[in-house]
Amino acid sequence: MRFIVIIPARLASTRLPNKPLADLGGKPMVVRVAERAQLSGAARVIVATDHPDIAAACALHGVEAVMTRSDHPSGTDRIAEVARAMALAPDDVLVNLQGDEPLIDPELLAACAALISPEVPMATCAHPLDDAADCFNPNVVKVVLDKHGRALYFSRATIPWHRDAFAQSTATLPAAYTPLRHIGLYAYSNAFLQAYPGLEASPLEQVEALEQLRVLWHGYPIAVHITDSAPAAGVDTPEDLARVRQHYPQ
């Protein structure tokens, strides 16, 4: 499967200013993310940014970067602009990798991209949850699948709800109950990616604050790759940055 990885990267960040340029062992974080993506077998890895400092940092380290508008409401819209500028074919496969995932498993990118087909224009990933605290944490997004491995629904709620077991206790997870945690990695066909910005926002996504629900609400299937374990956490806070820096000694 030929695919292209596009990494949306904005300089602004509420919790961690200048996050894409944070130093990880002598290289900016966004460059480290691109280097991980290059190990996935991608035909091309591109950073999509609205800030010249990020573009300059990428150029210094030999990473391709494309400047975009600064007013995109989401990273998905940003990578759609880059795909249009590249004049890609409708059936080209694009992977949306966040610019704060310097420890991402490259194989996960390839596995997600491999799920795209003429019938399935979008794919993502998930892993089994085994911790009750995560299961009931609204910041941990869950997904339920149909028999074909496609998403039925994403929610911050605990889904599926184990009626009988949870009536007794929610302190532990019952045997043979395997809720799935959604991983925020996406692949798309280029044709779908170009159509996405024109899709009307759905009531479901507004209630749950989950953008992917727009896709299901409009009737598009989302395939889900299941990986055995949780990927390394990304970087959102100064504490996250300190943790990740342990993997990149100075």
XYZ file of C-alpha atoms in Angstrom:
250
model
C 0.000 0.000 0.000
C 1.501 3.310 -1.098
C 0.692 6.107 1.310
C 1.798 9.607 2.236
C 2.090 10.872 5.799
C 1.145 14.489 6.447
C 1.912 15.988 9.862
C -0.113 19.092 10.797
C 1.920 21.369 13.058
C 0.872 24.710 14.565
C 3.209 26.780 16.690
C 0.450 27.942 19.043
C -0.278 25.687 22.012
C -2.107 26.644 25.194
C -0.481 24.158 27.528
C 2.966 23.976 25.912
C 4.025 27.056 23.885
C 6.133 26.414 20.761
C 5.551 22.685 21.174
C 6.583 21.585 17.642
C 9.994 23.223 18.137
C 10.638 21.752 21.594
C 14.110 20.244 21.685
C 14.386 16.455 21.777
C 18.026 15.438 21.825
C 19.145 18.246 19.547
C 16.255 18.172 17.081
C 12.803 19.815 17.158
C 9.917 17.569 18.120
C 8.235 17.932 14.719
C 11.417 16.648 13.059
C 11.510 13.662 15.411
C 7.889 12.883 14.487
C 8.749 13.072 10.785
C 11.707 10.743 11.317
C 9.413 8.164 12.936
C 6.996 8.487 10.030
C 9.822 7.898 7.554
C 10.369 4.477 9.128
C 6.809 3.433 8.249
C 7.458 2.829 4.567
C 5.588 5.979 3.536
C 6.265 7.176 0.014
C 6.529 10.731 1.325
C 6.425 12.536 4.684
C 5.321 16.170 4.758
C 4.900 18.651 7.589
C 1.910 20.964 7.058
C 2.410 24.193 8.983
C 1.243 27.777 9.179
C 4.436 29.150 10.737
C 7.732 29.928 8.977
C 9.793 28.926 12.031
C 8.488 25.363 11.776
C 9.110 25.284 8.032
C 12.656 26.567 8.588
C 13.365 23.961 11.268
C 12.168 21.215 8.935
C 14.319 22.510 6.065
C 17.375 22.575 8.331
C 16.946 18.863 9.021
C 15.947 17.767 5.528
C 12.238 17.301 6.247
C 9.735 18.400 3.600
C 7.338 21.106 4.789
C 4.472 22.941 3.107
C 3.069 26.271 4.303
C -0.697 26.440 4.769
C -3.308 28.996 5.753
C -3.421 29.910 9.425
C -7.215 29.834 9.840
C -7.941 26.113 9.504
C -10.357 24.856 12.191
C -8.635 21.469 12.427
C -5.580 19.517 11.389
C -7.742 17.563 8.944
C -8.550 20.750 7.047
C -4.860 21.657 7.052
C -3.730 18.399 5.480
C -6.568 18.621 2.938
C -5.086 21.932 1.755
C -1.677 20.302 1.322
C -3.166 17.377 -0.608
C -4.912 19.809 -2.973
C -1.681 21.716 -3.531
C 0.076 18.457 -4.406
C -2.613 17.564 -6.974
C -2.812 14.010 -5.667
C -4.973 11.340 -7.274
C -8.406 10.687 -5.714
C -7.398 7.196 -4.582
C -4.090 8.226 -2.985
C -3.935 7.312 0.701
C -2.975 9.944 3.262
C -2.150 9.398 6.928
C -2.786 12.202 9.407
C -0.115 11.993 12.114
C -0.176 14.566 14.903
C 3.001 16.590 15.342
C 3.285 15.750 19.048
C 3.773 11.972 18.664
C 7.565 11.522 18.578
C 7.370 7.958 19.930
C 4.706 6.682 17.516
C 5.160 3.112 16.276
C 5.862 3.387 12.517
C 4.133 0.049 11.894
C 0.893 1.540 13.201
C 0.913 4.098 10.377
C 1.277 1.418 7.725
C -1.411 -0.780 9.312
C -3.879 2.100 9.409
C -3.180 3.065 5.789
C -3.657 -0.544 4.645
C -7.336 -0.459 5.664
C -8.284 2.136 3.055
C -10.190 0.717 0.071
C -12.751 1.896 -2.476
C -15.460 0.908 0.031
C -13.776 2.341 3.152
C -12.458 5.908 2.766
C -11.271 6.421 6.347
C -9.444 4.354 8.961
C -8.156 4.739 12.496
C -6.759 2.609 15.339
C -7.680 1.327 18.797
C -6.353 -0.925 21.543
C -8.013 -2.996 24.315
C -8.531 -1.353 27.702
C -7.767 -3.339 30.830
C -7.986 -0.607 33.450
C -11.320 0.364 34.999
C -10.186 3.934 35.655
C -9.492 4.445 31.947
C -12.760 2.799 31.021
C -14.734 5.335 33.052
C -12.526 8.336 32.231
C -14.307 10.732 29.811
C -10.921 11.895 28.522
C -10.309 8.375 27.227
C -12.308 7.965 24.031
C -13.861 4.561 23.432
C -15.027 2.934 20.193
C -17.315 -0.030 19.452
C -17.069 -2.026 16.222
C -19.287 -4.077 13.964
C -18.395 -7.603 12.844
C -16.353 -6.218 9.942
C -14.081 -4.200 12.228
C -15.693 -0.876 11.367
C -16.686 1.750 13.899
C -20.267 1.795 15.111
C -19.734 4.700 17.497
C -17.084 6.692 19.358
C -17.819 8.050 22.821
C -16.338 9.524 25.956
C -18.814 7.350 27.819
C -18.141 3.747 28.794
C -19.197 1.709 25.760
C -20.345 -0.962 25.510
C -21.998 -0.697 28.920
C -21.855 -4.045 30.710
C -25.305 -3.902 32.261
C -25.138 -6.845 34.654
C -21.525 -6.507 35.830
C -21.625 -2.755 36.306
C -24.835 -3.022 38.292
C -22.726 -4.861 40.875
C -19.486 -2.854 40.718
C -17.514 -0.458 38.528
C -14.283 -0.914 40.470
C -12.962 -3.590 38.120
C -13.684 -4.763 34.609
C -15.558 -8.061 34.244
C -13.969 -11.077 32.594
C -14.229 -11.302 28.807
C -15.155 -7.624 28.599
C -12.754 -5.763 26.315
C -13.637 -2.138 25.677
C -11.509 -0.437 23.038
C -9.663 2.828 23.434
C -9.499 4.973 20.328
C -6.065 6.074 19.113
C -6.068 9.446 17.367
C -4.342 8.365 14.171
C -6.237 8.564 10.866
C -5.881 7.520 7.245
C -8.059 8.710 4.360
C -8.458 8.374 0.659
C -7.661 11.721 -0.919
C -11.129 11.886 -2.465
C -12.728 11.616 0.977
C -10.254 14.030 2.539
C -11.224 16.680 -0.004
C -14.917 16.085 0.679
C -14.555 16.167 4.447
C -14.272 19.959 4.986
C -17.614 20.382 3.211
C -19.478 17.968 5.494
C -21.967 19.607 7.828
C -21.033 19.360 11.504
C -23.169 16.775 13.269
C -25.120 17.060 16.537
C -23.265 13.996 17.822
C -19.826 15.528 17.430
C -20.989 18.716 19.118
C -22.309 16.793 22.121
C -19.300 14.484 22.491
C -16.685 16.948 21.144
C -15.419 14.192 18.830
C -14.843 15.229 15.233
C -14.851 11.674 13.843
C -18.556 11.350 14.676
C -19.260 13.695 11.775
C -18.040 10.969 9.420
C -20.338 8.296 10.876
C -23.282 10.696 11.012
C -22.970 11.262 7.267
C -22.889 7.511 6.636
C -19.228 6.941 5.775
C -17.576 3.790 7.184
C -14.450 3.998 9.343
C -12.265 0.889 9.521
C -10.414 0.326 12.804
C -7.055 -1.411 13.189
C -6.694 -3.085 16.594
C -3.218 -3.088 18.105
C -2.356 -5.159 21.160
C -1.197 -2.372 23.438
C -1.401 1.368 23.904
C 1.070 3.434 21.888
C 3.457 5.715 23.745
C 1.656 8.844 24.882
C 2.085 12.072 22.967
C 3.191 15.441 24.299
C 0.574 17.848 25.656
C 2.153 19.260 28.805
C 5.599 20.161 30.204
C 5.448 16.912 32.184
C 4.881 14.941 28.968
C 7.846 16.700 27.374
C 10.107 15.775 30.285
C 9.008 12.145 29.991
C 9.662 11.969 26.250
C 13.056 13.676 26.583
C 14.258 10.618 28.498
C 14.154 8.772 25.159
C 16.358 11.400 23.496
C 19.439 12.011 25.657
C 21.392 15.183 24.930
